[in-house]
C-alpha positions as MATLAB code, in Angstrom:
seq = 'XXXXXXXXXXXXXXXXXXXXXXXXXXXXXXXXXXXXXXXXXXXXXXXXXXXXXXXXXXXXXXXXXXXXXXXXXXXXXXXXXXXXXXXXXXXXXXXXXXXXXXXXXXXXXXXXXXXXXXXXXXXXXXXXXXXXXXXXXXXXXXXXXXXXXXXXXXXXXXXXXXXXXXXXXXXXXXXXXXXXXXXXXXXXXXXXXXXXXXXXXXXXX';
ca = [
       0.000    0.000    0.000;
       1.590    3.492   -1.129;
       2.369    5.403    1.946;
       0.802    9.129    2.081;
       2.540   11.918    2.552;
       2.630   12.287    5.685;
       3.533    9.071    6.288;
       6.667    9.938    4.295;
       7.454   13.134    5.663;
       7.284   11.318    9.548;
       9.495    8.569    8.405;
      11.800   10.963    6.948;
      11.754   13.029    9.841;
      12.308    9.839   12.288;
      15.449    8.754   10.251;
      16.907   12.245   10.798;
      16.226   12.350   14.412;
      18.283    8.555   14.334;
      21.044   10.117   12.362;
      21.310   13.463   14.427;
      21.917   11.228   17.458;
      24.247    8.449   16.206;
      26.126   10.954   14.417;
      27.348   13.139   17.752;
      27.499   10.014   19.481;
      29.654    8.011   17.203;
      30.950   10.249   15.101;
      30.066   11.029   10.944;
      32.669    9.005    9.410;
      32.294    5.590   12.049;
      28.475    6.397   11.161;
      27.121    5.032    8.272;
      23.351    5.044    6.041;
      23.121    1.175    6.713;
      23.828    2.299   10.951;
      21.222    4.786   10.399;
      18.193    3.037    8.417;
      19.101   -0.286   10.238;
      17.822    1.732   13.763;
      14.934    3.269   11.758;
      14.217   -0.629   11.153;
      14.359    0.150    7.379;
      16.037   -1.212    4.291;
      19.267    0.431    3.423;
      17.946    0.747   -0.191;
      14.679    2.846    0.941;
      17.673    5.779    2.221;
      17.449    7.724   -1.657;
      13.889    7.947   -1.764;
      14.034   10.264    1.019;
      17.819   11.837    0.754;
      19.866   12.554   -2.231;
      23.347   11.553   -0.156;
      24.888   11.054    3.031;
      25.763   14.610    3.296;
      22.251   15.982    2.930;
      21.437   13.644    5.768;
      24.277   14.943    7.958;
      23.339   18.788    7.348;
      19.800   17.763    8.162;
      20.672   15.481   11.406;
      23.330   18.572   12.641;
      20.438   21.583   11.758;
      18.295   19.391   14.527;
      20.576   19.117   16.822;
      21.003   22.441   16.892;
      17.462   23.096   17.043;
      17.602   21.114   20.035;
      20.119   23.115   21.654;
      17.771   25.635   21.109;
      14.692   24.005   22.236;
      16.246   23.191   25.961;
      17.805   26.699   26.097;
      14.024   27.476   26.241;
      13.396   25.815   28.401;
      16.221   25.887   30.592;
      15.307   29.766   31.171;
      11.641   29.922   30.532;
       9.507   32.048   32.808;
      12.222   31.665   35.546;
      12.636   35.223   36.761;
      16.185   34.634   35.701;
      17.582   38.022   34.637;
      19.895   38.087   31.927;
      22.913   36.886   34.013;
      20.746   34.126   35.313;
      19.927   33.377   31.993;
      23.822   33.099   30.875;
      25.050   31.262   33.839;
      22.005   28.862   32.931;
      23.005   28.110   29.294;
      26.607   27.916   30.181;
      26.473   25.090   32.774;
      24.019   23.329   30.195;
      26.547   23.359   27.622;
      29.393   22.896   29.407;
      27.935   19.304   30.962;
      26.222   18.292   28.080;
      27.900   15.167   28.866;
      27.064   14.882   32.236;
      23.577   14.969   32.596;
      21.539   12.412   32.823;
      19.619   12.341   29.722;
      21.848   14.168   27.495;
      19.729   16.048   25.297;
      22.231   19.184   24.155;
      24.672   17.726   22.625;
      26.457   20.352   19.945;
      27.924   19.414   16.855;
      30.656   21.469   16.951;
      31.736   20.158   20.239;
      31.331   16.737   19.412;
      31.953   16.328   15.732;
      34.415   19.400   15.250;
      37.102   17.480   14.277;
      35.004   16.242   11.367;
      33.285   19.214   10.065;
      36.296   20.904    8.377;
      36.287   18.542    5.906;
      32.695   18.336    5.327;
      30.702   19.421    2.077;
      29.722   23.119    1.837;
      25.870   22.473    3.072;
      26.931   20.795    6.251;
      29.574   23.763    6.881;
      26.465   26.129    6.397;
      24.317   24.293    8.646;
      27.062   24.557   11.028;
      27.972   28.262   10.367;
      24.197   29.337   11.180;
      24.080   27.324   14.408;
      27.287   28.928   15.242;
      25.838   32.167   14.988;
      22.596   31.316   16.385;
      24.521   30.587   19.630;
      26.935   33.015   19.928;
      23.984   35.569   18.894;
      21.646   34.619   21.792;
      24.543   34.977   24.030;
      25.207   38.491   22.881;
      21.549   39.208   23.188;
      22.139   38.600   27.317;
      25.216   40.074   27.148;
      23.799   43.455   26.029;
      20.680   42.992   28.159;
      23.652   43.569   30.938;
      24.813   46.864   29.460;
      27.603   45.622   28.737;
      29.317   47.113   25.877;
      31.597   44.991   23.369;
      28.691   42.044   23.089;
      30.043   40.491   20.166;
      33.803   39.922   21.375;
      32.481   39.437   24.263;
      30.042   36.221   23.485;
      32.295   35.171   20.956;
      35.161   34.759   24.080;
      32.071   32.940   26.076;
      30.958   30.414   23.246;
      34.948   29.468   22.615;
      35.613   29.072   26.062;
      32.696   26.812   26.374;
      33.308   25.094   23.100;
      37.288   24.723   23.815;
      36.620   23.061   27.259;
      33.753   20.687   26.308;
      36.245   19.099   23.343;
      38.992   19.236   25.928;
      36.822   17.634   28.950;
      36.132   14.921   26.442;
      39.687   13.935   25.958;
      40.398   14.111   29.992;
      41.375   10.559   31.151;
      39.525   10.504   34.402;
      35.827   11.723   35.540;
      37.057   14.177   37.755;
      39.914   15.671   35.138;
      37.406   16.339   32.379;
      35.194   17.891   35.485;
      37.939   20.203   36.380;
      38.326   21.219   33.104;
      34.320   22.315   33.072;
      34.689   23.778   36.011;
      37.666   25.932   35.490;
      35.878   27.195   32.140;
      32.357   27.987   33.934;
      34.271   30.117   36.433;
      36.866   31.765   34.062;
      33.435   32.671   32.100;
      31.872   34.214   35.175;
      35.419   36.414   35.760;
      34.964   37.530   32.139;
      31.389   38.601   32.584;
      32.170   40.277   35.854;
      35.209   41.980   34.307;
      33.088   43.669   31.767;
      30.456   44.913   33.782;
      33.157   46.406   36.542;
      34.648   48.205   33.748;
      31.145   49.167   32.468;
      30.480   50.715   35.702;
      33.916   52.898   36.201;
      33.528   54.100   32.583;
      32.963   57.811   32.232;
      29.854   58.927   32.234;
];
């Protein structure tokens, strides 16, 4: 029986949600369309009626992951009261243990296939590019919520401190050396957000 299309579009949709998840947890190269459709419990052959190649499926599989990101951001500071410093300090330990909660759900691709991406095909380096920016643009947002001049270099230094420690952490040897590394990061963060709103308020009126 021909399948409608919605049908299509939710099986589509399901085998990108597999693929988003076995890519940052395996990796895109150790992951494969046979991995992919084999957890979808379809037939390897059925992948091109829904995909042209593997690298449409990977810019797909990394643009909902980083919806996803964006999604628990939400609610992470959702009708919380938090302030815009609350807010940060929220998103930062979220990112920064993305591997240590309990049901990972925020897993970036940037942190956890970066080595990968630079030699991917120009659509999943554009997926990639936008969720960068998405990021490092909501951080700004805070940042300037704060009155804190120099947003951009400023969230730029936040996201690449977070981003730099997470790929480190990963590589630590032991539990509590990756956690050190998170932990130096989250605070050096907070002394760079502090910094800029002392010198904010002993600028010249």
């Amino acid at each position: 029986m021909k399948k409608s299309k919605a049908d299509t579009a939710e099986t589509r949709k399901r085998i990108v949600l597999i693929a988003s998840r076995l890519f940052l947890e395996r990796g895109l190269a150790a992951t494969g369309i046979a991995d992919v459709m084999k957890e979808a419990g379809l037939t390897q052959g059925g992948f091109y009626r829904h995909f042209e190649s593997k690298e449409q499926l990977i810019a797909e599989a990394n643009e909902m992951a980083f919806d996803q990101i964006f999604t628990t951001i939400g609610k992470e500071v959702a009708g919380q009261g938090l302030g815009p410093k609350g807010a940060l300090d929220k998103i930062v330990q979220a990112y920064l243990y993305q591997h240590h909660a309990k049901q990972p759900v925020y897993l970036c691709p940037m942190a956890n296939l970066g080595s990968e991406l630079p030699h991917a095909d120009e659509q999943v380096k554009a997926i990639v590019n936008v969720g960068y920016r998405r990021l490092v643009g909501y951080i700004e947002a805070l940042i300037q919520q704060m009155g804190v001049p120099n947003q951009a270099a400023i969230a730029d230094t936040v996201f690449s401190t977070m981003l730099g420690a997470v790929t480190a952490a990963r590589l630590a040897l032991t539990e509590s050396s990756s956690l050190a590394i998170l932990d130096n990061a989250r605070q050096t963060i907070d002394l760079i957000v502090q910094s800029a709103q002392k010198a904010q308020a002993h600028a010249p009126a």
